[in-house]
XYZ file of C-alpha atoms in Angstrom:
358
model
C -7.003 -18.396 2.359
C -5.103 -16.395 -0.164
C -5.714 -13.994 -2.760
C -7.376 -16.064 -4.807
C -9.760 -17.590 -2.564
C -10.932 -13.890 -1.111
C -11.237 -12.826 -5.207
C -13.677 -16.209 -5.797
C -15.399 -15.455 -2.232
C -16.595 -11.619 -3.631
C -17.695 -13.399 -6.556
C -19.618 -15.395 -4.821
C -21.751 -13.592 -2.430
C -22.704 -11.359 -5.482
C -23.957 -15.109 -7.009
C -26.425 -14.833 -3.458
C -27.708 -11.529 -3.669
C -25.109 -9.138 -1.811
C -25.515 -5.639 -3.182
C -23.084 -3.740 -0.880
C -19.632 -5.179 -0.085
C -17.074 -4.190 2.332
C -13.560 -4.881 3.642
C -10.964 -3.915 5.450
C -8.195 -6.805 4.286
C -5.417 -6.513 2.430
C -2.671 -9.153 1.116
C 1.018 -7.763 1.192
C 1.728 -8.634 -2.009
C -0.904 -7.057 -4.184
C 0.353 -5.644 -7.115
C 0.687 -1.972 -6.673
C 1.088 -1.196 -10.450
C -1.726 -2.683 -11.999
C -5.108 -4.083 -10.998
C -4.548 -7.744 -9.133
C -7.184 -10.588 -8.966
C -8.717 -8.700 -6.361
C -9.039 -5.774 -7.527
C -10.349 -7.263 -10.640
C -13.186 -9.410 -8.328
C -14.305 -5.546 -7.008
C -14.497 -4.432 -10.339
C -16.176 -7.293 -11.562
C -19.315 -7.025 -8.709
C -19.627 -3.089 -9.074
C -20.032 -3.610 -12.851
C -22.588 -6.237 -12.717
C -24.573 -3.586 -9.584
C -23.190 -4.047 -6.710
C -21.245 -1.181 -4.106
C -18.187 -1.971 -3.197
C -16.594 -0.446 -0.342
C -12.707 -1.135 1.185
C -10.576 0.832 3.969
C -7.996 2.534 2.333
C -5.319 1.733 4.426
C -3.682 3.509 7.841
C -0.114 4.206 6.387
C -0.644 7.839 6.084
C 2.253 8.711 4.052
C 5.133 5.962 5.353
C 6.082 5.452 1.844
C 8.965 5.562 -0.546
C 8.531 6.422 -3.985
C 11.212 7.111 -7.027
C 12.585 6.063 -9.892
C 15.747 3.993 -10.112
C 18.322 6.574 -10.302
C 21.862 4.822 -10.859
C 24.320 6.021 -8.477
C 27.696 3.599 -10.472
C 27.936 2.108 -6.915
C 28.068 -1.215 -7.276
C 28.560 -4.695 -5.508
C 30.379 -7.465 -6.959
C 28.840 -11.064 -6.448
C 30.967 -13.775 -7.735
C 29.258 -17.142 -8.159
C 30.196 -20.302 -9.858
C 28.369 -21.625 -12.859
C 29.118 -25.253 -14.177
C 28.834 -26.584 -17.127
C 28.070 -30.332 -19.046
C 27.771 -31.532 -14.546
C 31.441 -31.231 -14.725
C 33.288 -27.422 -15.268
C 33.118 -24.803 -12.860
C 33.794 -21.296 -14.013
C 33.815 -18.434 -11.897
C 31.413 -15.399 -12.938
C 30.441 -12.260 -11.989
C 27.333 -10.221 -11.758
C 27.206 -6.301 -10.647
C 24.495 -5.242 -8.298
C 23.931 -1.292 -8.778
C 22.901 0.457 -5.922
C 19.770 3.302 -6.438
C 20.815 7.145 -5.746
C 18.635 8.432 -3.172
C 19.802 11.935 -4.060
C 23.508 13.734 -4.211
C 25.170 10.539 -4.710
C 23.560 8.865 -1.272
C 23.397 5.043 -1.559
C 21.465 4.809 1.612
C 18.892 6.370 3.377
C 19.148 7.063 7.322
C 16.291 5.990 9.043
C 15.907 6.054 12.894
C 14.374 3.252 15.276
C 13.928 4.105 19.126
C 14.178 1.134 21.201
C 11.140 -0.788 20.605
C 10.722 0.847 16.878
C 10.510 -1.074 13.834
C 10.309 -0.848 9.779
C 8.387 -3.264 7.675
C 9.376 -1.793 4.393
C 6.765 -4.015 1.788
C 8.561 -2.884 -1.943
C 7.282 -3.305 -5.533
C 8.350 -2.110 -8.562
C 7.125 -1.145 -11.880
C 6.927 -4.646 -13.729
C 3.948 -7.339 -14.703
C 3.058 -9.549 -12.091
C 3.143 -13.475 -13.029
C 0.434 -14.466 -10.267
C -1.902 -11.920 -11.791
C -1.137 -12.252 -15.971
C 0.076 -15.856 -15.479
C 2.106 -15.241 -18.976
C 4.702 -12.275 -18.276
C 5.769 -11.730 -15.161
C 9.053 -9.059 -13.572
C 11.636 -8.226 -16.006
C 14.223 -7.214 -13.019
C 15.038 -8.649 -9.838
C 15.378 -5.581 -7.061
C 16.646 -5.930 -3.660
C 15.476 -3.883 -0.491
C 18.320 -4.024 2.336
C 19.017 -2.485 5.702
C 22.516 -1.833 6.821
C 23.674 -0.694 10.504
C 24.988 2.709 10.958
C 28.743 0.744 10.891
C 27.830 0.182 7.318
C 27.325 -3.593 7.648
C 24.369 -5.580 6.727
C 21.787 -6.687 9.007
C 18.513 -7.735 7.041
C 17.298 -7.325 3.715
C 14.688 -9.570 1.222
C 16.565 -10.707 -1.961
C 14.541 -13.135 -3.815
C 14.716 -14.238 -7.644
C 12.136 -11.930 -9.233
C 12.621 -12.747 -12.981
C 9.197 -14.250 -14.556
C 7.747 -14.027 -11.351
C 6.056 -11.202 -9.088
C 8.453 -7.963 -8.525
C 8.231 -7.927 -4.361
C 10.163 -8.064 -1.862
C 10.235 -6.792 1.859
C 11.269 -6.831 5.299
C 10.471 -7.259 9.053
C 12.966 -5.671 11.426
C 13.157 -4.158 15.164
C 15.611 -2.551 17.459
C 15.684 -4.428 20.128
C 18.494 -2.367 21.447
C 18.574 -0.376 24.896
C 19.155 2.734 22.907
C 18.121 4.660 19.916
C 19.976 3.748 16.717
C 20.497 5.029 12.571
C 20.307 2.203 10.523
C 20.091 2.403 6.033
C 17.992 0.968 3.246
C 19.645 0.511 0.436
C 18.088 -0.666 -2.692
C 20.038 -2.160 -5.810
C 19.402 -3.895 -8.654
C 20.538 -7.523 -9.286
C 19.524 -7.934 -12.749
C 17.462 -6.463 -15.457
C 16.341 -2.974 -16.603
C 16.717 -0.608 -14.325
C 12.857 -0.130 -13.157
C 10.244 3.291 -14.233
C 9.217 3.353 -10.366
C 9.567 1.902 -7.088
C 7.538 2.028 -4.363
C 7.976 0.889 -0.425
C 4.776 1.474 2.023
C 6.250 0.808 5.592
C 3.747 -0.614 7.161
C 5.050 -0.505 10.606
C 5.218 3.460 10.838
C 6.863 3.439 14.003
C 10.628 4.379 12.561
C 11.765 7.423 11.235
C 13.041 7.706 7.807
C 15.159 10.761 6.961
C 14.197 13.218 4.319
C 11.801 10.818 3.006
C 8.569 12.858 2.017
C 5.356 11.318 2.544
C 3.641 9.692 -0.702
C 0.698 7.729 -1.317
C 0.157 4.028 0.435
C -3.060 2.960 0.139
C -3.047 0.331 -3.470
C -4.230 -2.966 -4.224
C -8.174 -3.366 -4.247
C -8.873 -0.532 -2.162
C -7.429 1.449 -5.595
C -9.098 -0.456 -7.956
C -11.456 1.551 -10.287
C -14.997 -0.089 -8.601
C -13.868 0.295 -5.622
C -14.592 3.229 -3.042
C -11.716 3.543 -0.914
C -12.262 5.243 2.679
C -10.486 6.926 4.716
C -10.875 8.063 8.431
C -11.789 10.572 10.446
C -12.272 10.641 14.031
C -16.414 11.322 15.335
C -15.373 13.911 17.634
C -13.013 16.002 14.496
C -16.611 16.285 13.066
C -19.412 18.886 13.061
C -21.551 17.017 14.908
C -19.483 16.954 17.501
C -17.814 20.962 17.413
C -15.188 20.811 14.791
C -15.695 23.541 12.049
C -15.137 19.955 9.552
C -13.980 17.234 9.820
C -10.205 16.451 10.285
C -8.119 13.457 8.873
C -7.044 10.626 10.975
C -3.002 10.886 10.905
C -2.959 7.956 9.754
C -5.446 7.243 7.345
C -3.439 6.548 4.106
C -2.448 8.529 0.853
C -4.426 7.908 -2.222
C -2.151 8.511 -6.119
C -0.812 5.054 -6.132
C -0.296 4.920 -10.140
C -1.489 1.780 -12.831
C 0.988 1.538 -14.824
C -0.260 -1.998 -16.617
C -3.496 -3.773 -17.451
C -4.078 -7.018 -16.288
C -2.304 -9.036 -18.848
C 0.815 -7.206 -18.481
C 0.858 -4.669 -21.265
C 2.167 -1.296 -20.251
C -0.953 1.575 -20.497
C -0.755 4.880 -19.774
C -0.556 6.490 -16.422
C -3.839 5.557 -14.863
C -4.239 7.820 -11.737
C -7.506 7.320 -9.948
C -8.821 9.533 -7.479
C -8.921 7.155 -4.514
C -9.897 6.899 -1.869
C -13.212 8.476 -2.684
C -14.726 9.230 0.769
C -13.856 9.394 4.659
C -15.641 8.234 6.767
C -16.027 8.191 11.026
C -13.942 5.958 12.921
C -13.788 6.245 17.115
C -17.089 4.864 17.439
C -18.259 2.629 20.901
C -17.829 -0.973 20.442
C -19.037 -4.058 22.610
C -15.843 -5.606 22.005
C -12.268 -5.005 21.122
C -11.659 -5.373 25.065
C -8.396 -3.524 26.138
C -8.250 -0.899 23.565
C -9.086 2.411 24.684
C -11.983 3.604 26.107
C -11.438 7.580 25.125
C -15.304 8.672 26.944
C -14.762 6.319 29.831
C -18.482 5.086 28.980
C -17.906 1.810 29.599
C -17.530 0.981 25.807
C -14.222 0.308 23.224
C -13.553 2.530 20.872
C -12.966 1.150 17.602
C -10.358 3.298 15.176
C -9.131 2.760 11.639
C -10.257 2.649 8.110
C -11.291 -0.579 9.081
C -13.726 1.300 11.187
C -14.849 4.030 9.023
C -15.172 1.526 5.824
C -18.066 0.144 6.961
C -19.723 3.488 8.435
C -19.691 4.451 4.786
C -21.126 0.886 3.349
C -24.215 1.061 6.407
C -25.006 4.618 4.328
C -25.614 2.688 1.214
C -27.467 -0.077 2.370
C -29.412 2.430 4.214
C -29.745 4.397 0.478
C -31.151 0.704 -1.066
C -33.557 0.482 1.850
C -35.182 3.594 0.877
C -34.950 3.170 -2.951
C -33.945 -0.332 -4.157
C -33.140 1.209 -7.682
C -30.260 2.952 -7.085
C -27.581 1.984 -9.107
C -23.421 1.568 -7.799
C -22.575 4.568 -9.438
C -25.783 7.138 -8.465
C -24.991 5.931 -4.846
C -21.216 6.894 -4.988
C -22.508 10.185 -7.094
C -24.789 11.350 -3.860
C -22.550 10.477 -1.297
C -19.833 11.991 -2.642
C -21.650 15.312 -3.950
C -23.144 15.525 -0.252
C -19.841 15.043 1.429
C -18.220 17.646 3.456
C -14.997 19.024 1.661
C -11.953 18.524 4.117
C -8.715 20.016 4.034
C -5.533 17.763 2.583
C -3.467 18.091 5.710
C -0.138 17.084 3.504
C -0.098 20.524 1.439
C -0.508 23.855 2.417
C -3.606 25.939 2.234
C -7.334 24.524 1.919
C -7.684 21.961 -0.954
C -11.243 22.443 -2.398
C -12.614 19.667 -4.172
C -10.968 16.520 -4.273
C -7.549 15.749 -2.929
C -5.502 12.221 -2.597
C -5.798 12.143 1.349
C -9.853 13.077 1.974
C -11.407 12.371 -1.339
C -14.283 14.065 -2.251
């Protein structure tokens, strides 16, 4: 029932006793930037002892990320504005498009027949819904042109006071394979410290576009243990010299920028997600997905899957000593972990990296 009701709900079930928490939801339009009301509910719990566990996301890396870099291209939108009920006068406002790099105002992404972006952008500005004083200072637009150069979808909602988002559903439903561009501009305001896009379709390919972090909201917030996946059988236990990330299980290094009233902080970069855990594991439902050991049984894949894998260890933890605090339950399971490799840079990564955690 919305972001607030699932922020009330955590608080809640902590009011009844719950000691370990996990989910696997996310809302869209959680701030990216800075800690949202849920994030701030997770926070909230873990201080006052509980564990609180959330899948990180399965983006991968399907994400966007820069600074607004002007490119002088511009758009000319001529309105009319009256005045006293009675005089019209004819105005003008300049849209500037972002420079994706040598000048480009648009960046080439591919859809097969069948393939489809869902591009879900923020920038770096307050959000009203979570300060409820100061909310975006600029109003961005996300668009998608055809490879004729015209335009075919886009989100361009009035962003000033209220929450900087904006985003897009679209699908070739073409016979053939086809190029279509995002272009991003700015409509009013400053021009913004950082943008971000997580596509979370992931079916489309976007050109040149190197893979950066997706997983935010709660799932980033500082209580929080974000988790990503890895399948059983890419395990040890099962013949793998360790275990190997999920493709998709998402990026970690989404920044906080501002604290919850809206004030700009400094870089906050948390090291989330903070564990994997093992997805793949036989179901008695989820009829119709695949059955990978033809055992009879569903498989069930995801963070959504692994999330709670990870949560079962700490309530197992509290069975066997009650005591144990949030954070000496996070410090054993992470310090017991087995290091994995960050498959999105070269070489091994020892320690902790933004796609495996600890």
């Amino acid at each position: 029932f919305g972001q607030a009701n699932l922020a009330q709900s955590i608080i809640d079930l902590q009011d009844v006793g719950v000691v370990v928490f996990v989910d696997d939801i996310i809302y869209f339009a959680e701030p990216m930037f800075l800690d949202g009301i849920i994030a701030q509910a997770a926070d909230f719990v873990n201080a006052n002892g509980s564990s609180y566990f959330s899948s990180a996301g399965n983006n991968g890396g399907d994400s966007f990320e820069s600074p607004f870099v002007s490119s002088g291209v511009a758009d000319t939108f001529i309105f009319p504005i009256f005045v006293d009920d009675t005089t019209v006068v004819d105005d003008t406002l300049l849209a500037e498009y972002h420079d994706f790099g040598g000048g480009n105002i648009f960046q080439p992404v591919v859809m097969a027949p069948g393939q489809g972006i869902f591009p879900l952008f923020q920038w770096s500005d307050p959000f009203f819904s979570t300060t409820g004083t100061v909310g975006a200072q600029t109003d961005v637009d996300i668009l998608l042109f055809d490879e004729d150069g015209f335009f075919v979808t886009g989100s361009f909602g009035g962003n000033i006071g209220g929450d900087p988002v904006e985003g897009f559903q679209f699908s070739n439903n073409g016979p053939d394979s086809a190029v279509f561009f995002i272009a991003i501009q700015v409509f009013e305001g400053p021009k913004p410290e950082l943008m971000k896009y997580v596509d979370f379709n992931g079916s489309a390919t976007i050109i040149g576009n190197v893979p950066t972090s997706t997983s935010y909201g709660h799932a980033n917030a500082a209580g929080a243990v974000g988790v990503g996946a890895s399948a059983y059988f890419n395990t040890p236990a099962f013949g793998a010299p360790r275990p190997f990330l999920n493709g998709f299980s998402s990026l970690g290094g989404v920044p906080i920028l501002y604290d919850p009233a809206g004030n700009r902080i400094a870089d906050d970069l948390r090291e989330q997600p903070k564990l994997v855990g093992p997805d793949g594991a036989n179901t008695t439902f989820f009829a119709g997905q695949s059955d990978i050991e033809g055992d009879g049984f569903n498989n069930f894949f995801g963070t959504s899957a692994s999330a709670p894998h990870a949560a079962a260890v700490a309530a197992l933890m509290l069975e066997a000593n009650p005591t144990l605090s949030p954070d000496e339950i996070l410090d054993v399971m992470q310090s017991t972990a087995i290091d994995m490799d960050n498959p999105y840079s070269p070489g091994f990564d020892a320690g902790f990296d933004f796609a495996t955690g600890a």
